[in-house]
Amino acid sequence: MRTVSASYDPNAEMRDVGVKIQFLGTYSGLSLSTSDIISMKLTEGLDVTGESFPSRSLKIEALDTLGLSFASLETDYVGAEFEAYIGINGEYISVGKFYIDEIDTPDLGLTVSIEASDRVKTYMDKYMTGLYTSASTLMSTLVAHPQGAIYGLDLYCDEGTLQATVFPNMLTTVDSQRDVLLRLAQAAGMASVWVDRDMTTHMEQFGEKSGYSATLTAKGILEYSSLKLGSHTDYVEVSGENEGSEFGASWGTYTRGCLADFLDNDFIDGSFALIVAYRYYIAKNQRFELSLKTRCNPAIEPGDRVLVKKPNGSEIGEFTLASQTIYFDEDGLWANLSLCSGAPGDN
């Protein structure tokens, strides 16, 4: 959750909302303000199952007061870095740094459409790299002595991930950085991997976390869209091969017709495979899903634990914010949230 002042109130009855874009690096000093921006859509999230590595994206429609539509070889804004902010009653919250992927104009420069993303899409898919260890190693050791795909990253791992043993015996120049990091996070106990608003790469496990940093009440919720309990995963199995030695482990009960999931990952250390399978089972059963439409509190971000209350003030429960889409246009500011939690008895 982002740091805010003591007087910050995203649920104030009367709200003056705004957005702004501030360019960084080469184009530092350039900016777009609320009066320039026609609409903005921000999508961010993580995969609590650890099966994918989502990216953050931002789409802006704005008056082209900066001349972005008419870039030249000397001023090519594609690839430029900027930071986006959302303000409520004068207090602006950073909602992340992005790189411009594409610029389009439908009307010869009167307005401009900007599509941008974080480093996952812009760089990690294109940067070919790998990892190599001649034996299994603790993630904490790997983080302390970074190489290959994790070299140069601002990397944060929670304690459970740091204490995992992994065996990333991949030679270099064989895969994208994004794929390597996904497999590494899975091998470290099915940790969710994502890039946050400050470009820090996280590897964290949410299956057994508790506690919360924010509360969502009816005052800030526009619509309780849905609350459902998804299908129970009965059995999971993980497998792989290291240095010519195959391994496998499972968790749960396999019966004919049961719901089963399988994961093949050569970065898993064979002696740690049972723990990976257990955590995979827990992650797959984060199946208590809640969808909300809110007035938007931009200080909340994916990975935050939140307490959600019913209209009458009683508690629905604690959830992990898995993803959110934030919208700003002539109708104001709002957000669609997807939250998840384990169901009682799953652990």
Coordinates of C-alpha atoms in Angstrom, one line a residue:
M1 CA 0.0 0.0 0.0
R2 CA 1.3 3.5 -0.9
T3 CA 2.2 5.9 1.8
V4 CA -0.4 8.7 2.4
S5 CA -0.9 11.6 4.7
A6 CA -2.9 11.4 7.9
S7 CA -5.6 13.5 6.3
Y8 CA -6.0 11.4 3.2
D9 CA -9.6 10.2 2.7
P10 CA -10.3 8.4 -0.6
N11 CA -14.0 8.0 0.5
A12 CA -14.7 11.7 1.2
E13 CA -18.2 12.5 0.4
M14 CA -17.1 15.3 -1.9
R15 CA -14.0 14.5 -4.0
D16 CA -12.0 16.5 -6.4
V17 CA -10.1 14.0 -8.5
G18 CA -7.4 14.4 -11.1
V19 CA -4.6 12.6 -12.9
K20 CA -1.2 13.6 -14.2
I21 CA 1.6 12.2 -16.2
Q22 CA 5.2 13.2 -15.6
F23 CA 7.9 12.1 -18.0
L24 CA 11.3 10.9 -16.7
G25 CA 14.8 10.6 -18.0
T26 CA 15.5 12.3 -21.3
Y27 CA 12.1 13.9 -21.4
S28 CA 12.0 15.0 -17.8
G29 CA 10.0 18.2 -17.4
L30 CA 7.3 17.3 -19.8
S31 CA 3.9 16.5 -18.3
L32 CA 0.2 16.0 -19.0
S33 CA -2.4 17.3 -16.5
T34 CA -6.1 16.6 -15.8
S35 CA -7.1 19.2 -18.3
D36 CA -5.1 17.4 -21.0
I37 CA -6.2 13.8 -20.3
I38 CA -9.5 12.7 -21.8
S39 CA -9.5 9.2 -20.3
M40 CA -7.1 6.8 -18.6
K41 CA -7.3 3.0 -18.0
L42 CA -4.8 1.3 -15.8
T43 CA -4.7 -2.5 -15.4
E44 CA -2.4 -4.2 -12.8
G45 CA -2.4 -7.5 -11.0
L46 CA -0.7 -10.7 -10.0
D47 CA -1.5 -14.4 -10.3
V48 CA -2.0 -15.9 -6.8
T49 CA -1.6 -19.4 -8.3
G50 CA 1.9 -18.6 -9.5
E51 CA 1.1 -20.0 -12.9
S52 CA 1.7 -16.8 -14.9
F53 CA 3.6 -13.5 -14.8
P54 CA 1.1 -10.6 -15.6
S55 CA 2.3 -7.2 -16.7
R56 CA 0.9 -3.7 -15.9
S57 CA -0.6 -1.7 -18.7
L58 CA -1.9 1.9 -19.1
K59 CA -3.9 3.5 -21.9
I60 CA -4.3 7.2 -22.1
E61 CA -6.4 9.4 -24.5
A62 CA -5.3 13.0 -24.3
L63 CA -5.1 16.3 -26.0
D64 CA -1.8 16.3 -27.8
T65 CA -0.4 19.5 -26.1
L66 CA 3.1 18.1 -26.2
G67 CA 3.2 17.1 -29.8
L68 CA 3.7 13.4 -29.1
S69 CA 2.0 12.5 -32.4
F70 CA 4.7 14.2 -34.5
A71 CA 7.8 12.6 -33.1
S72 CA 10.9 12.7 -35.2
L73 CA 14.2 10.7 -35.2
E74 CA 15.4 13.3 -32.7
T75 CA 12.4 13.1 -30.4
D76 CA 10.9 9.6 -30.5
Y77 CA 8.7 9.2 -27.5
V78 CA 8.2 5.4 -28.0
G79 CA 10.2 3.8 -25.2
A80 CA 10.1 7.0 -23.1
E81 CA 9.5 6.4 -19.3
F82 CA 6.9 8.3 -17.3
E83 CA 5.2 8.1 -14.0
A84 CA 1.4 8.3 -13.6
Y85 CA -0.4 9.9 -10.6
I86 CA -4.0 9.9 -9.4
G87 CA -5.1 12.7 -7.0
I88 CA -8.0 12.9 -4.6
N89 CA -8.6 16.3 -3.0
G90 CA -5.2 17.5 -3.9
E91 CA -3.1 14.5 -2.6
Y92 CA -1.5 12.7 -5.6
I93 CA -0.6 9.0 -5.3
S94 CA 1.8 7.4 -7.7
V95 CA 0.2 4.5 -9.6
G96 CA 3.4 3.5 -11.3
K97 CA 6.1 3.9 -13.8
F98 CA 5.6 2.9 -17.4
Y99 CA 7.3 2.8 -20.8
I100 CA 5.5 3.9 -23.9
D101 CA 4.9 1.0 -26.3
E102 CA 2.8 2.7 -28.9
I103 CA 1.5 6.2 -29.9
D104 CA -1.4 6.8 -32.2
T105 CA -3.4 9.8 -33.3
P106 CA -6.8 9.5 -35.0
D107 CA -7.1 13.2 -35.9
L108 CA -3.7 14.4 -37.1
G109 CA -2.5 15.6 -33.7
L110 CA -5.5 17.1 -32.0
T111 CA -5.6 14.1 -29.6
V112 CA -3.2 11.3 -29.0
S113 CA -3.6 7.7 -27.8
I114 CA -0.7 6.3 -25.7
E115 CA -0.3 2.6 -24.8
A116 CA 2.3 1.8 -22.1
S117 CA 3.5 -1.0 -19.9
D118 CA 5.9 -1.9 -17.2
R119 CA 9.3 -3.5 -17.8
V120 CA 7.7 -7.0 -17.9
K121 CA 6.3 -6.5 -21.4
T122 CA 8.8 -3.8 -22.6
Y123 CA 12.0 -5.5 -21.7
M124 CA 11.7 -8.9 -20.0
D125 CA 10.1 -10.5 -23.0
K126 CA 12.9 -9.3 -25.3
Y127 CA 16.0 -9.7 -23.1
M128 CA 17.3 -13.2 -23.7
T129 CA 19.1 -14.6 -20.6
G130 CA 19.2 -17.5 -18.2
L131 CA 20.6 -18.8 -14.9
Y132 CA 23.0 -21.5 -14.0
T133 CA 24.0 -23.3 -10.7
S134 CA 25.9 -26.5 -10.6
A135 CA 23.9 -27.6 -7.5
S136 CA 20.8 -26.7 -5.6
T137 CA 21.0 -23.4 -3.7
L138 CA 18.9 -21.3 -1.3
M139 CA 17.0 -18.4 -3.0
S140 CA 18.5 -16.1 -0.4
T141 CA 22.0 -17.0 -1.7
L142 CA 20.9 -16.5 -5.3
V143 CA 19.5 -13.1 -4.4
A144 CA 22.6 -12.1 -2.5
H145 CA 24.8 -13.0 -5.5
P146 CA 22.6 -12.2 -8.5
Q147 CA 23.4 -13.4 -12.0
G148 CA 21.7 -13.9 -15.3
A149 CA 18.0 -13.1 -15.3
I150 CA 18.0 -11.6 -11.8
Y151 CA 21.1 -9.5 -12.2
G152 CA 20.4 -5.8 -12.0
L153 CA 16.8 -6.2 -10.8
D154 CA 15.4 -4.6 -7.7
L155 CA 14.1 -7.9 -6.3
Y156 CA 12.0 -8.4 -3.2
C157 CA 11.2 -11.9 -1.9
D158 CA 9.2 -12.7 1.3
E159 CA 10.8 -15.0 3.9
G160 CA 9.1 -18.2 2.7
T161 CA 10.5 -17.6 -0.8
L162 CA 14.0 -16.7 0.4
Q163 CA 14.2 -20.0 2.4
A164 CA 13.3 -22.1 -0.6
T165 CA 16.0 -24.2 -2.3
V166 CA 16.1 -24.1 -6.1
F167 CA 18.1 -25.7 -8.9
P168 CA 18.2 -23.2 -11.9
N169 CA 20.6 -25.2 -14.1
M170 CA 19.7 -23.3 -17.3
L171 CA 22.6 -22.2 -19.5
T172 CA 22.5 -18.5 -20.6
T173 CA 21.0 -17.1 -23.9
V174 CA 18.1 -19.7 -24.1
D175 CA 15.0 -18.0 -22.8
S176 CA 13.4 -14.6 -22.0
Q177 CA 14.0 -13.0 -18.7
R178 CA 10.3 -13.1 -18.0
D179 CA 10.0 -16.9 -18.5
V180 CA 13.1 -17.5 -16.3
L181 CA 11.8 -15.4 -13.5
L182 CA 8.4 -17.2 -13.6
R183 CA 10.0 -20.6 -13.4
L184 CA 12.3 -19.4 -10.6
A185 CA 9.3 -18.1 -8.6
Q186 CA 7.5 -21.4 -9.1
A187 CA 10.5 -23.4 -8.0
A188 CA 10.7 -21.3 -4.9
G189 CA 7.3 -22.5 -3.7
M190 CA 4.8 -21.2 -6.3
A191 CA 5.5 -17.6 -5.4
S192 CA 3.5 -15.0 -7.3
V193 CA 5.8 -12.9 -9.4
W194 CA 5.0 -9.4 -10.6
V195 CA 6.5 -5.9 -11.1
D196 CA 5.1 -3.3 -8.7
R197 CA 4.6 0.4 -9.3
D198 CA 8.2 1.3 -8.5
M199 CA 9.6 -1.3 -10.9
T200 CA 10.5 -3.7 -8.1
T201 CA 10.1 -7.4 -9.0
H202 CA 8.3 -9.3 -6.2
M203 CA 8.2 -13.0 -5.5
E204 CA 5.7 -13.6 -2.7
Q205 CA 3.5 -16.4 -1.5
F206 CA -0.1 -15.6 -0.5
G207 CA -1.6 -18.9 0.3
E208 CA -1.2 -18.8 4.1
K209 CA -0.9 -15.0 4.7
S210 CA -3.2 -13.2 7.2
G211 CA -3.7 -9.7 8.4
Y212 CA -4.6 -6.6 6.4
S213 CA -3.4 -3.1 5.7
A214 CA -6.6 -1.5 4.4
T215 CA -10.4 -1.7 4.9
L216 CA -13.0 -1.5 2.2
T217 CA -16.4 -0.4 3.4
A218 CA -19.7 0.4 1.8
K219 CA -18.7 4.0 1.8
G220 CA -16.2 3.3 -0.9
I221 CA -17.9 0.4 -2.6
L222 CA -20.2 1.2 -5.5
E223 CA -21.2 -2.3 -6.3
Y224 CA -20.7 -5.8 -4.7
S225 CA -20.5 -7.4 -8.1
S226 CA -20.1 -11.1 -7.1
L227 CA -18.9 -13.4 -4.4
K228 CA -18.3 -17.0 -5.3
L229 CA -16.5 -20.1 -4.2
G230 CA -14.6 -21.6 -7.1
S231 CA -13.9 -25.3 -7.8
H232 CA -11.7 -27.2 -5.4
T233 CA -8.4 -28.5 -6.8
D234 CA -8.2 -32.1 -5.5
Y235 CA -4.7 -33.0 -6.6
V236 CA -1.5 -31.4 -7.9
E237 CA 1.7 -32.9 -9.2
V238 CA 5.0 -31.2 -10.0
S239 CA 7.9 -32.8 -11.9
G240 CA 11.1 -31.9 -13.7
E241 CA 14.7 -33.0 -14.4
N242 CA 18.1 -31.8 -13.0
E243 CA 21.4 -32.9 -14.3
G244 CA 19.8 -36.0 -15.9
S245 CA 17.9 -37.0 -12.7
E246 CA 14.1 -36.9 -12.9
F247 CA 11.9 -36.0 -9.9
G248 CA 8.3 -35.6 -9.0
A249 CA 6.0 -34.9 -6.0
S250 CA 2.3 -34.6 -5.4
W251 CA -0.2 -33.3 -2.9
G252 CA -3.9 -34.1 -2.4
T253 CA -5.9 -37.2 -3.3
Y254 CA -6.1 -38.4 -6.9
T255 CA -9.3 -40.2 -7.9
R256 CA -10.9 -40.8 -11.2
G257 CA -12.6 -37.6 -12.4
C258 CA -11.0 -35.3 -9.8
L259 CA -9.8 -31.8 -10.6
A260 CA -6.1 -32.1 -11.0
D261 CA -3.3 -29.7 -12.1
F262 CA 0.2 -30.6 -13.2
L263 CA 3.4 -28.5 -13.4
D264 CA 6.7 -29.3 -15.1
N265 CA 9.6 -27.1 -14.0
D266 CA 13.3 -28.1 -14.2
F267 CA 14.3 -25.3 -11.7
I268 CA 12.7 -27.2 -8.8
D269 CA 15.1 -28.8 -6.5
G270 CA 14.1 -32.5 -6.2
S271 CA 14.4 -32.4 -2.4
F272 CA 12.1 -29.4 -2.2
A273 CA 9.5 -30.7 -4.7
L274 CA 7.1 -31.9 -2.0
I275 CA 6.9 -28.4 -0.5
V276 CA 6.4 -26.9 -4.0
A277 CA 3.5 -29.3 -4.5
Y278 CA 2.0 -28.4 -1.2
R279 CA 2.2 -24.7 -1.9
Y280 CA 0.8 -25.2 -5.4
Y281 CA -2.2 -27.0 -3.8
I282 CA -2.7 -24.2 -1.4
A283 CA -2.3 -21.6 -4.1
K284 CA -4.8 -23.3 -6.5
N285 CA -7.4 -23.4 -3.7
Q286 CA -7.4 -19.6 -3.1
R287 CA -10.8 -20.0 -4.6
F288 CA -13.0 -17.6 -2.5
E289 CA -13.3 -14.9 -5.1
L290 CA -14.8 -11.4 -4.6
S291 CA -15.4 -8.8 -7.3
L292 CA -16.1 -5.2 -6.4
K293 CA -16.7 -1.9 -8.1
T294 CA -15.3 0.9 -5.9
R295 CA -14.9 4.7 -5.9
C296 CA -11.2 3.9 -6.2
N297 CA -8.5 4.2 -3.6
P298 CA -5.3 4.6 -5.6
A299 CA -3.2 3.9 -2.5
I300 CA -4.2 0.2 -2.7
E301 CA -2.2 -2.0 -5.0
P302 CA -2.0 -5.7 -6.0
G303 CA -0.6 -7.8 -3.2
D304 CA -2.2 -5.8 -0.5
R305 CA -4.3 -7.6 2.1
V306 CA -7.6 -5.9 2.7
L307 CA -10.6 -6.4 5.0
V308 CA -13.9 -6.1 3.2
K309 CA -17.1 -5.2 5.0
K310 CA -20.8 -5.7 4.1
P311 CA -23.2 -2.7 3.7
N312 CA -24.4 -3.4 7.3
G313 CA -20.8 -3.1 8.6
S314 CA -20.2 -6.8 9.4
E315 CA -17.1 -8.4 7.9
I316 CA -17.1 -10.5 4.7
G317 CA -13.4 -11.4 5.4
E318 CA -9.8 -10.8 4.6
F319 CA -8.6 -11.0 1.0
T320 CA -5.6 -10.5 -1.2
L321 CA -6.0 -7.9 -3.9
A322 CA -5.2 -9.9 -7.0
S323 CA -5.9 -7.3 -9.7
Q324 CA -7.6 -4.0 -10.4
T325 CA -8.5 -1.9 -13.3
I326 CA -8.7 1.8 -12.6
Y327 CA -10.7 4.2 -14.9
F328 CA -10.7 7.9 -15.2
D329 CA -12.9 9.9 -17.7
E330 CA -15.5 12.6 -17.8
D331 CA -17.7 10.5 -15.5
G332 CA -15.0 10.5 -12.8
L333 CA -12.8 8.0 -11.1
W334 CA -13.6 4.4 -10.2
A335 CA -12.1 0.9 -10.1
N336 CA -13.0 -2.8 -10.6
L337 CA -11.3 -5.0 -8.1
S338 CA -10.7 -8.8 -8.0
L339 CA -9.9 -10.3 -4.6
C340 CA -9.2 -13.8 -3.5
S341 CA -8.8 -15.9 -0.3
G342 CA -8.6 -19.5 0.8
A343 CA -11.9 -21.1 1.8
P344 CA -12.3 -22.5 5.3
G345 CA -11.0 -26.1 5.5
D346 CA -8.8 -25.9 2.4
N347 CA -5.6 -25.7 4.5

